[in-house]
CSV table of C-alpha atoms in Angstrom, one decimal:
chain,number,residue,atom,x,y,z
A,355,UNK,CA,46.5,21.3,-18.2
A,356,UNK,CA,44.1,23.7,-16.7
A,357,UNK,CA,40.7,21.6,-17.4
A,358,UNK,CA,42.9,18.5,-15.4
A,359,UNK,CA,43.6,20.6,-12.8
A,360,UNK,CA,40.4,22.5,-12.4
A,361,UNK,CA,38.6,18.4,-12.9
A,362,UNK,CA,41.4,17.1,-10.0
A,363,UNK,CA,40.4,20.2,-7.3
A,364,UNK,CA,36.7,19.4,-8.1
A,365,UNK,CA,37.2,15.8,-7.6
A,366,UNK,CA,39.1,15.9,-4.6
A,367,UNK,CA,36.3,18.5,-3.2
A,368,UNK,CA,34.2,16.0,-3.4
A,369,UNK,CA,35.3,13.6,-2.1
A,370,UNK,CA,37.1,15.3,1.1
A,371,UNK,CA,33.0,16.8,1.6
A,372,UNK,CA,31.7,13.3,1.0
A,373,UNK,CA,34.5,11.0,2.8
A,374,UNK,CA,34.7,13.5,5.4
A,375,UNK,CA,38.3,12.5,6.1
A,376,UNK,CA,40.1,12.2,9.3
A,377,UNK,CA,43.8,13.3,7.8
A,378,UNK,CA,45.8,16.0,8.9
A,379,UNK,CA,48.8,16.6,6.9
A,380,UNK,CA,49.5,18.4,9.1
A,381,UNK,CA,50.3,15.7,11.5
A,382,UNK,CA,53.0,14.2,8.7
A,383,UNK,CA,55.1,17.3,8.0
A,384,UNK,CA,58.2,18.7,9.2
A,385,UNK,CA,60.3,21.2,9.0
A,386,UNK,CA,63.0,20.7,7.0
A,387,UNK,CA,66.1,21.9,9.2
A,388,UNK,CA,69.4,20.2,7.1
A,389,UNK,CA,71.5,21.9,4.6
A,390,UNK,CA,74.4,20.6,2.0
A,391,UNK,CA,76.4,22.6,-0.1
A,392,UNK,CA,75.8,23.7,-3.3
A,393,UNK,CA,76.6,21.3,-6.3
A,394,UNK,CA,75.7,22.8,-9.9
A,395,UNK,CA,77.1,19.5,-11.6
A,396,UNK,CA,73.3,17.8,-10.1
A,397,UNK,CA,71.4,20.5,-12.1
A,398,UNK,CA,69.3,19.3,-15.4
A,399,UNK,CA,65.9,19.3,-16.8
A,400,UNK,CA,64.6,17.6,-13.8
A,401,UNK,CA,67.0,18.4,-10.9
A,402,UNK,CA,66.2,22.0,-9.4
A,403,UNK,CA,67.6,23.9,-6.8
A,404,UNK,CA,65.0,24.8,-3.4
A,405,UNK,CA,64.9,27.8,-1.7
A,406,UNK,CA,66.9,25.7,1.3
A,407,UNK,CA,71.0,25.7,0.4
A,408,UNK,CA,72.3,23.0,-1.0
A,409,UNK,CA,68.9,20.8,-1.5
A,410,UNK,CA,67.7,20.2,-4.5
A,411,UNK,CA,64.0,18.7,-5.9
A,412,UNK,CA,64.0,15.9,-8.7
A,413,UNK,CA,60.3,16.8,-11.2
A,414,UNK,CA,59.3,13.3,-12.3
A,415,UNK,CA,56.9,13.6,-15.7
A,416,UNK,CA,56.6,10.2,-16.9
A,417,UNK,CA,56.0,9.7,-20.8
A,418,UNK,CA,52.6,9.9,-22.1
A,419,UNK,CA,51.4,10.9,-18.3
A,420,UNK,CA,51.3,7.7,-17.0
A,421,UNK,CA,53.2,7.0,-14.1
A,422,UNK,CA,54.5,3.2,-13.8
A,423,UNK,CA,53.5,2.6,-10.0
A,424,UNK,CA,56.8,0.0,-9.6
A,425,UNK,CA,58.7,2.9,-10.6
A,426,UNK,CA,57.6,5.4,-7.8
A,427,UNK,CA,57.1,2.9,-5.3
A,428,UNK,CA,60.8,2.5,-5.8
A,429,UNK,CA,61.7,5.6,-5.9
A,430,UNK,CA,59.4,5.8,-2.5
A,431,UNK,CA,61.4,3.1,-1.6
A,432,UNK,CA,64.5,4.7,-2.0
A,433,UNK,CA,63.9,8.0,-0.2
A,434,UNK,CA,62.5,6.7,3.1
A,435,UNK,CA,66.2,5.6,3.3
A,436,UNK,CA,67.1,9.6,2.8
A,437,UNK,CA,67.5,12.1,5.8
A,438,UNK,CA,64.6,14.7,6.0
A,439,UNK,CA,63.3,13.7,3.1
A,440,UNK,CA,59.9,14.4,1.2
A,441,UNK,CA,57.4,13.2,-1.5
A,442,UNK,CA,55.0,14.9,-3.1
A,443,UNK,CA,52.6,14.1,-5.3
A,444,UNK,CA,51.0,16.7,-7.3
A,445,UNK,CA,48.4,17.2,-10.4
């Protein structure tokens, strides 16, 4: 895991230095001002509470590390219809 992440921060160097991209993320966040109530019946392997009360995060490790892009553009799909929610996508 540490030669894939050490590989994905080199590779992304690169190519922010040689792209020389525009993005800010910046410009896409938010904070995150809703609360719920706490629910210990959602917890599992993959459902986690945040430092927020009453939110939760959902870990998604598909089998053999490859992600099946239908399945996370519906997912995607699904949570633009959430409040104040967000993706992210991480080595």
């Amino acid at each position: 895991a540490e030669a894939f992440i050490k590989t994905y921060e080199e590779t992304l160097a690169m190519v922010k230095e040689v792209e020389q991209l525009t993005i800010n993320p910046a410009d896409y966040t938010y904070e995150i001002t809703k609360t719920g109530k706490r629910d210990n019946s959602v917890e599992n392997d993959r459902i986690h509470r945040q430092k927020q009360e009453g939110l939760y995060y959902v870990e998604y490790h598909p089998a053999g590390g490859d992600a099946n892009v239908e399945h996370l553009l519906s997912a995607l799909d699904y949570a633009v219809t959430l409040d104040q929610v967000e993706a992210r996508i991480a080595p």
